[in-house]
Amino acid sequence: MMNLIDIMRASPVIPVIAIDNPDHAVPMARALVEGGIRVLEITLRTAHGLPAIRAIAGQVPGAIVGVGTLTQPEELAAAREAGAVFGVSPGLTPALVAAAKTSGLPLLPGVMTPSEVMAARDAGFRQLKLFPAVPAGGVGMLNAIAGPLPDVTFCPTGGISQETAPQFLACKNVACVGGSWLTPKDAMQAGDWDRIREIARAAAALAVR
């Protein structure tokens, strides 16, 4: 199993994906991978999340598929069984900490404040998701945290776009960003995989620092 920092560095952008139609999961994932975006976060915001993870893990070579919106401890084991190789949560609770240790699924937990960063670090996490990134202070917050907490690496997510992503990627404590702009709802509904492939190419061209 890949470690979390290697997963984060495998792509400048991790798309945050909600699957409304299970038939779209595999062609969407293929379009993203063909466009150069290999790391995919399939959220549990719909009932199709786990089946989509299973399908992508089994049918899309090159995809590094993870599970997002983890909020309950039992979801980590279920996601790993479905084929996820990493997990992402909007926050961090003692129950999720324990589940991450027992499931063996690398977890990228969400934090919003310096105190939450310190608590997550005390729990053994050095890779974190700043969420929601823009309301939390964005680039200014990341640069401020870098001084007193230099051993933490972030994937800021929430309110970031193709246009603003370079500002975040220029921060020395950022390995990648998360964003939902790679899979626009209208393109997904229309099955416009060519458009998603082109969006992925533009995102893959973003460089960290």
PDB file of C-alpha atoms in Angstrom:
ATOM      1  CA  MET A   1       0.000   0.000   0.000  1.00  0.00           C
ATOM      2  CA  MET A   2       1.270   3.462  -0.916  1.00  0.00           C
ATOM      3  CA  ASN A   3       1.996   5.859   1.909  1.00  0.00           C
ATOM      4  CA  LEU A   4      -0.014   9.051   2.125  1.00  0.00           C
ATOM      5  CA  ILE A   5       2.690  11.552   1.235  1.00  0.00           C
ATOM      6  CA  ASP A   6       3.501   9.634  -1.969  1.00  0.00           C
ATOM      7  CA  ILE A   7      -0.191   9.616  -2.882  1.00  0.00           C
ATOM      8  CA  MET A   8      -0.424  13.363  -2.307  1.00  0.00           C
ATOM      9  CA  ARG A   9       2.641  14.011  -4.453  1.00  0.00           C
ATOM     10  CA  ALA A  10       1.367  11.823  -7.292  1.00  0.00           C
ATOM     11  CA  SER A  11      -0.874  14.614  -8.575  1.00  0.00           C
ATOM     12  CA  PRO A  12      -1.046  18.383  -8.010  1.00  0.00           C
ATOM     13  CA  VAL A  13      -4.834  18.135  -7.738  1.00  0.00           C
ATOM     14  CA  ILE A  14      -7.031  15.493  -6.130  1.00  0.00           C
ATOM     15  CA  PRO A  15     -10.535  15.718  -7.597  1.00  0.00           C
ATOM     16  CA  VAL A  16     -13.334  15.494  -5.038  1.00  0.00           C
ATOM     17  CA  ILE A  17     -16.009  13.443  -6.785  1.00  0.00           C
ATOM     18  CA  ALA A  18     -19.637  12.686  -5.941  1.00  0.00           C
ATOM     19  CA  ILE A  19     -21.131   9.911  -8.060  1.00  0.00           C
ATOM     20  CA  ASP A  20     -24.810  10.406  -8.908  1.00  0.00           C
ATOM     21  CA  ASN A  21     -24.940   7.783 -11.666  1.00  0.00           C
ATOM     22  CA  PRO A  22     -22.970   4.569 -11.041  1.00  0.00           C
ATOM     23  CA  ASP A  23     -22.582   4.010 -14.792  1.00  0.00           C
ATOM     24  CA  HIS A  24     -20.464   7.165 -14.967  1.00  0.00           C
ATOM     25  CA  ALA A  25     -17.821   6.054 -12.466  1.00  0.00           C
ATOM     26  CA  VAL A  26     -15.513   4.059 -14.737  1.00  0.00           C
ATOM     27  CA  PRO A  27     -15.579   6.279 -17.865  1.00  0.00           C
ATOM     28  CA  MET A  28     -15.149   9.372 -15.688  1.00  0.00           C
ATOM     29  CA  ALA A  29     -12.162   7.821 -13.920  1.00  0.00           C
ATOM     30  CA  ARG A  30     -10.626   6.766 -17.242  1.00  0.00           C
ATOM     31  CA  ALA A  31     -10.969  10.312 -18.582  1.00  0.00           C
ATOM     32  CA  LEU A  32      -9.259  11.759 -15.498  1.00  0.00           C
ATOM     33  CA  VAL A  33      -6.398   9.242 -15.628  1.00  0.00           C
ATOM     34  CA  GLU A  34      -5.939   9.781 -19.370  1.00  0.00           C
ATOM     35  CA  GLY A  35      -5.753  13.506 -18.647  1.00  0.00           C
ATOM     36  CA  GLY A  36      -2.944  12.940 -16.139  1.00  0.00           C
ATOM     37  CA  ILE A  37      -4.902  12.975 -12.863  1.00  0.00           C
ATOM     38  CA  ARG A  38      -4.394   9.589 -11.219  1.00  0.00           C
ATOM     39  CA  VAL A  39      -5.414  10.248  -7.612  1.00  0.00           C
ATOM     40  CA  LEU A  40      -9.199  10.230  -7.245  1.00  0.00           C
ATOM     41  CA  GLU A  41     -11.251  10.923  -4.127  1.00  0.00           C
ATOM     42  CA  ILE A  42     -14.661   9.268  -4.448  1.00  0.00           C
ATOM     43  CA  THR A  43     -16.867  10.680  -1.714  1.00  0.00           C
ATOM     44  CA  LEU A  44     -19.527   8.939   0.328  1.00  0.00           C
ATOM     45  CA  ARG A  45     -21.918  11.837  -0.245  1.00  0.00           C
ATOM     46  CA  THR A  46     -24.121   9.550  -2.364  1.00  0.00           C
ATOM     47  CA  ALA A  47     -25.119   5.911  -2.049  1.00  0.00           C
ATOM     48  CA  HIS A  48     -22.980   5.082  -5.079  1.00  0.00           C
ATOM     49  CA  GLY A  49     -19.625   5.893  -3.448  1.00  0.00           C
ATOM     50  CA  LEU A  50     -18.485   2.425  -2.390  1.00  0.00           C
ATOM     51  CA  PRO A  51     -19.709   0.636  -5.566  1.00  0.00           C
ATOM     52  CA  ALA A  52     -17.927   3.304  -7.633  1.00  0.00           C
ATOM     53  CA  ILE A  53     -14.690   2.739  -5.719  1.00  0.00           C
ATOM     54  CA  ARG A  54     -14.965  -0.987  -6.312  1.00  0.00           C
ATOM     55  CA  ALA A  55     -15.588  -0.517 -10.031  1.00  0.00           C
ATOM     56  CA  ILE A  56     -12.777   2.003 -10.547  1.00  0.00           C
ATOM     57  CA  ALA A  57     -10.278  -0.035  -8.521  1.00  0.00           C
ATOM     58  CA  GLY A  58     -11.062  -3.096 -10.617  1.00  0.00           C
ATOM     59  CA  GLN A  59     -11.380  -1.560 -14.066  1.00  0.00           C
ATOM     60  CA  VAL A  60      -9.200   1.555 -14.328  1.00  0.00           C
ATOM     61  CA  PRO A  61      -5.478   0.720 -14.383  1.00  0.00           C
ATOM     62  CA  GLY A  62      -3.326   3.535 -13.061  1.00  0.00           C
ATOM     63  CA  ALA A  63      -6.027   5.051 -10.870  1.00  0.00           C
ATOM     64  CA  ILE A  64      -5.126   5.640  -7.224  1.00  0.00           C
ATOM     65  CA  VAL A  65      -8.608   5.565  -5.775  1.00  0.00           C
ATOM     66  CA  GLY A  66      -9.493   6.842  -2.337  1.00  0.00           C
ATOM     67  CA  VAL A  67     -12.623   7.425  -0.335  1.00  0.00           C
ATOM     68  CA  GLY A  68     -13.788  10.839   0.843  1.00  0.00           C
ATOM     69  CA  THR A  69     -16.291  12.246   3.328  1.00  0.00           C
ATOM     70  CA  LEU A  70     -15.411   9.623   5.931  1.00  0.00           C
ATOM     71  CA  THR A  71     -17.306  10.493   9.106  1.00  0.00           C
ATOM     72  CA  GLN A  72     -18.002   7.108  10.734  1.00  0.00           C
ATOM     73  CA  PRO A  73     -15.323   4.641  11.866  1.00  0.00           C
ATOM     74  CA  GLU A  74     -16.885   1.632  10.150  1.00  0.00           C
ATOM     75  CA  GLU A  75     -16.589   3.376   6.794  1.00  0.00           C
ATOM     76  CA  LEU A  76     -12.802   2.995   6.702  1.00  0.00           C
ATOM     77  CA  ALA A  77     -12.841  -0.801   6.703  1.00  0.00           C
ATOM     78  CA  ALA A  78     -15.682  -0.888   4.176  1.00  0.00           C
ATOM     79  CA  ALA A  79     -13.804   1.472   1.862  1.00  0.00           C
ATOM     80  CA  ARG A  80     -10.598  -0.518   2.079  1.00  0.00           C
ATOM     81  CA  GLU A  81     -12.518  -3.714   1.323  1.00  0.00           C
ATOM     82  CA  ALA A  82     -13.971  -1.982  -1.746  1.00  0.00           C
ATOM     83  CA  GLY A  83     -10.482  -1.165  -3.010  1.00  0.00           C
ATOM     84  CA  ALA A  84      -9.709   2.302  -1.654  1.00  0.00           C
ATOM     85  CA  VAL A  85      -6.027   2.877  -0.864  1.00  0.00           C
ATOM     86  CA  PHE A  86      -6.483   6.078   1.148  1.00  0.00           C
ATOM     87  CA  GLY A  87      -9.212   7.935   2.991  1.00  0.00           C
ATOM     88  CA  VAL A  88     -10.136  11.587   3.487  1.00  0.00           C
ATOM     89  CA  SER A  89     -12.318  13.003   6.253  1.00  0.00           C
ATOM     90  CA  PRO A  90     -13.738  16.509   6.789  1.00  0.00           C
ATOM     91  CA  GLY A  91     -12.588  16.447  10.411  1.00  0.00           C
ATOM     92  CA  LEU A  92     -11.043  14.173  13.010  1.00  0.00           C
ATOM     93  CA  THR A  93     -12.607  12.395  15.987  1.00  0.00           C
ATOM     94  CA  PRO A  94     -11.165   9.892  18.473  1.00  0.00           C
ATOM     95  CA  ALA A  95     -13.254   7.182  16.816  1.00  0.00           C
ATOM     96  CA  LEU A  96     -11.759   7.950  13.390  1.00  0.00           C
ATOM     97  CA  VAL A  97      -8.251   7.945  14.861  1.00  0.00           C
ATOM     98  CA  ALA A  98      -8.828   4.464  16.292  1.00  0.00           C
ATOM     99  CA  ALA A  99     -10.427   3.209  13.077  1.00  0.00           C
ATOM    100  CA  ALA A 100      -7.524   4.492  10.977  1.00  0.00           C
ATOM    101  CA  LYS A 101      -5.102   2.531  13.121  1.00  0.00           C
ATOM    102  CA  THR A 102      -7.085  -0.709  13.020  1.00  0.00           C
ATOM    103  CA  SER A 103      -8.161  -0.547   9.371  1.00  0.00           C
ATOM    104  CA  GLY A 104      -4.687   0.186   8.038  1.00  0.00           C
ATOM    105  CA  LEU A 105      -6.178   2.678   5.572  1.00  0.00           C
ATOM    106  CA  PRO A 106      -4.003   5.823   5.352  1.00  0.00           C
ATOM    107  CA  LEU A 107      -6.185   8.734   6.467  1.00  0.00           C
ATOM    108  CA  LEU A 108      -5.977  12.388   5.448  1.00  0.00           C
ATOM    109  CA  PRO A 109      -8.041  14.122   8.142  1.00  0.00           C
ATOM    110  CA  GLY A 110      -9.530  17.576   7.849  1.00  0.00           C
ATOM    111  CA  VAL A 111      -8.449  20.417  10.133  1.00  0.00           C
ATOM    112  CA  MET A 112      -9.329  24.115  10.199  1.00  0.00           C
ATOM    113  CA  THR A 113      -7.451  25.737  13.088  1.00  0.00           C
ATOM    114  CA  PRO A 114      -3.928  25.601  14.547  1.00  0.00           C
ATOM    115  CA  SER A 115      -5.295  23.782  17.605  1.00  0.00           C
ATOM    116  CA  GLU A 116      -6.837  21.116  15.360  1.00  0.00           C
ATOM    117  CA  VAL A 117      -3.535  20.782  13.490  1.00  0.00           C
ATOM    118  CA  MET A 118      -1.721  20.236  16.785  1.00  0.00           C
ATOM    119  CA  ALA A 119      -4.309  17.701  17.984  1.00  0.00           C
ATOM    120  CA  ALA A 120      -4.053  15.763  14.713  1.00  0.00           C
ATOM    121  CA  ARG A 121      -0.273  15.822  14.913  1.00  0.00           C
ATOM    122  CA  ASP A 122      -0.419  14.514  18.493  1.00  0.00           C
ATOM    123  CA  ALA A 123      -2.597  11.660  17.177  1.00  0.00           C
ATOM    124  CA  GLY A 124       0.145  10.723  14.715  1.00  0.00           C
ATOM    125  CA  PHE A 125      -0.943  12.523  11.549  1.00  0.00           C
ATOM    126  CA  ARG A 126       1.574  14.607   9.604  1.00  0.00           C
ATOM    127  CA  GLN A 127      -0.430  14.923   6.387  1.00  0.00           C
ATOM    128  CA  LEU A 128      -3.655  16.909   6.768  1.00  0.00           C
ATOM    129  CA  LYS A 129      -6.454  18.441   4.736  1.00  0.00           C
ATOM    130  CA  LEU A 130      -7.050  22.127   5.439  1.00  0.00           C
ATOM    131  CA  PHE A 131     -10.832  22.256   5.152  1.00  0.00           C
ATOM    132  CA  PRO A 132     -12.650  24.335   4.173  1.00  0.00           C
ATOM    133  CA  ALA A 133      -9.485  25.960   2.891  1.00  0.00           C
ATOM    134  CA  VAL A 134     -10.707  29.362   1.752  1.00  0.00           C
ATOM    135  CA  PRO A 135     -12.997  30.063   4.754  1.00  0.00           C
ATOM    136  CA  ALA A 136     -10.189  28.806   7.027  1.00  0.00           C
ATOM    137  CA  GLY A 137      -7.872  31.561   5.797  1.00  0.00           C
ATOM    138  CA  GLY A 138      -6.484  30.069   2.602  1.00  0.00           C
ATOM    139  CA  VAL A 139      -2.903  30.837   1.626  1.00  0.00           C
ATOM    140  CA  GLY A 140      -2.479  33.227   4.545  1.00  0.00           C
ATOM    141  CA  MET A 141      -3.386  30.528   7.053  1.00  0.00           C
ATOM    142  CA  LEU A 142      -1.074  27.975   5.420  1.00  0.00           C
ATOM    143  CA  ASN A 143       1.874  30.359   5.446  1.00  0.00           C
ATOM    144  CA  ALA A 144       1.196  31.286   9.079  1.00  0.00           C
ATOM    145  CA  ILE A 145       1.010  27.645  10.169  1.00  0.00           C
ATOM    146  CA  ALA A 146       4.249  26.778   8.364  1.00  0.00           C
ATOM    147  CA  GLY A 147       6.331  28.670  10.937  1.00  0.00           C
ATOM    148  CA  PRO A 148       5.304  27.018  14.209  1.00  0.00           C
ATOM    149  CA  LEU A 149       4.256  23.679  12.636  1.00  0.00           C
ATOM    150  CA  PRO A 150       6.808  23.026   9.888  1.00  0.00           C
ATOM    151  CA  ASP A 151       6.529  19.234   9.971  1.00  0.00           C
ATOM    152  CA  VAL A 152       2.931  19.123   8.671  1.00  0.00           C
ATOM    153  CA  THR A 153       2.027  18.861   4.978  1.00  0.00           C
ATOM    154  CA  PHE A 154      -1.358  19.925   3.662  1.00  0.00           C
ATOM    155  CA  CYS A 155      -3.870  19.245   0.932  1.00  0.00           C
ATOM    156  CA  PRO A 156      -6.053  22.370   1.120  1.00  0.00           C
ATOM    157  CA  THR A 157      -9.581  21.710  -0.116  1.00  0.00           C
ATOM    158  CA  GLY A 158     -12.692  23.855  -0.303  1.00  0.00           C
ATOM    159  CA  GLY A 159     -13.226  26.900  -2.478  1.00  0.00           C
ATOM    160  CA  ILE A 160     -10.172  26.306  -4.698  1.00  0.00           C
ATOM    161  CA  SER A 161     -10.331  26.597  -8.495  1.00  0.00           C
ATOM    162  CA  GLN A 162      -8.047  26.047 -11.469  1.00  0.00           C
ATOM    163  CA  GLU A 163      -7.236  29.762 -11.317  1.00  0.00           C
ATOM    164  CA  THR A 164      -6.420  29.932  -7.593  1.00  0.00           C
ATOM    165  CA  ALA A 165      -4.759  26.517  -7.220  1.00  0.00           C
ATOM    166  CA  PRO A 166      -1.258  27.810  -8.142  1.00  0.00           C
ATOM    167  CA  GLN A 167      -1.320  30.192  -5.167  1.00  0.00           C
ATOM    168  CA  PHE A 168      -1.891  27.255  -2.821  1.00  0.00           C
ATOM    169  CA  LEU A 169       0.603  24.983  -4.567  1.00  0.00           C
ATOM    170  CA  ALA A 170       3.264  27.665  -4.089  1.00  0.00           C
ATOM    171  CA  CYS A 171       3.058  27.267  -0.294  1.00  0.00           C
ATOM    172  CA  LYS A 172       6.001  25.284   1.051  1.00  0.00           C
ATOM    173  CA  ASN A 173       3.763  23.116   3.249  1.00  0.00           C
ATOM    174  CA  VAL A 174       1.350  22.112   0.448  1.00  0.00           C
ATOM    175  CA  ALA A 175       1.803  18.876  -1.517  1.00  0.00           C
ATOM    176  CA  CYS A 176      -1.419  19.071  -3.539  1.00  0.00           C
ATOM    177  CA  VAL A 177      -4.868  20.643  -3.509  1.00  0.00           C
ATOM    178  CA  GLY A 178      -8.332  19.144  -3.586  1.00  0.00           C
ATOM    179  CA  GLY A 179     -11.113  20.435  -5.786  1.00  0.00           C
ATOM    180  CA  SER A 180     -14.471  19.606  -7.294  1.00  0.00           C
ATOM    181  CA  TRP A 181     -13.984  21.636 -10.487  1.00  0.00           C
ATOM    182  CA  LEU A 182     -12.523  18.687 -12.409  1.00  0.00           C
ATOM    183  CA  THR A 183     -15.881  16.912 -12.695  1.00  0.00           C
ATOM    184  CA  PRO A 184     -18.518  19.596 -13.436  1.00  0.00           C
ATOM    185  CA  LYS A 185     -22.044  18.399 -12.800  1.00  0.00           C
ATOM    186  CA  ASP A 186     -23.255  19.213 -16.304  1.00  0.00           C
ATOM    187  CA  ALA A 187     -20.345  17.353 -17.908  1.00  0.00           C
ATOM    188  CA  MET A 188     -20.971  14.338 -15.688  1.00  0.00           C
ATOM    189  CA  GLN A 189     -24.698  14.286 -16.477  1.00  0.00           C
ATOM    190  CA  ALA A 190     -23.988  14.557 -20.202  1.00  0.00           C
ATOM    191  CA  GLY A 191     -21.230  11.951 -20.146  1.00  0.00           C
ATOM    192  CA  ASP A 192     -18.872  14.510 -21.702  1.00  0.00           C
ATOM    193  CA  TRP A 193     -15.673  12.616 -20.959  1.00  0.00           C
ATOM    194  CA  ASP A 194     -13.683  14.613 -23.518  1.00  0.00           C
ATOM    195  CA  ARG A 195     -14.362  17.783 -21.535  1.00  0.00           C
ATOM    196  CA  ILE A 196     -13.377  16.129 -18.271  1.00  0.00           C
ATOM    197  CA  ARG A 197     -10.204  14.809 -19.918  1.00  0.00           C
ATOM    198  CA  GLU A 198      -9.253  18.341 -21.011  1.00  0.00           C
ATOM    199  CA  ILE A 199      -9.965  19.772 -17.546  1.00  0.00           C
ATOM    200  CA  ALA A 200      -7.751  17.030 -16.097  1.00  0.00           C
ATOM    201  CA  ARG A 201      -4.927  17.920 -18.510  1.00  0.00           C
ATOM    202  CA  ALA A 202      -5.051  21.539 -17.379  1.00  0.00           C
ATOM    203  CA  ALA A 203      -5.035  20.502 -13.724  1.00  0.00           C
ATOM    204  CA  ALA A 204      -2.184  18.042 -14.227  1.00  0.00           C
ATOM    205  CA  ALA A 205      -0.102  20.833 -15.744  1.00  0.00           C
ATOM    206  CA  LEU A 206      -0.136  22.752 -12.460  1.00  0.00           C
ATOM    207  CA  ALA A 207       3.217  22.489 -10.736  1.00  0.00           C
ATOM    208  CA  VAL A 208       3.921  22.396  -7.022  1.00  0.00           C
ATOM    209  CA  ARG A 209       6.196  25.390  -6.288  1.00  0.00           C
TER     210      ARG A 209
END
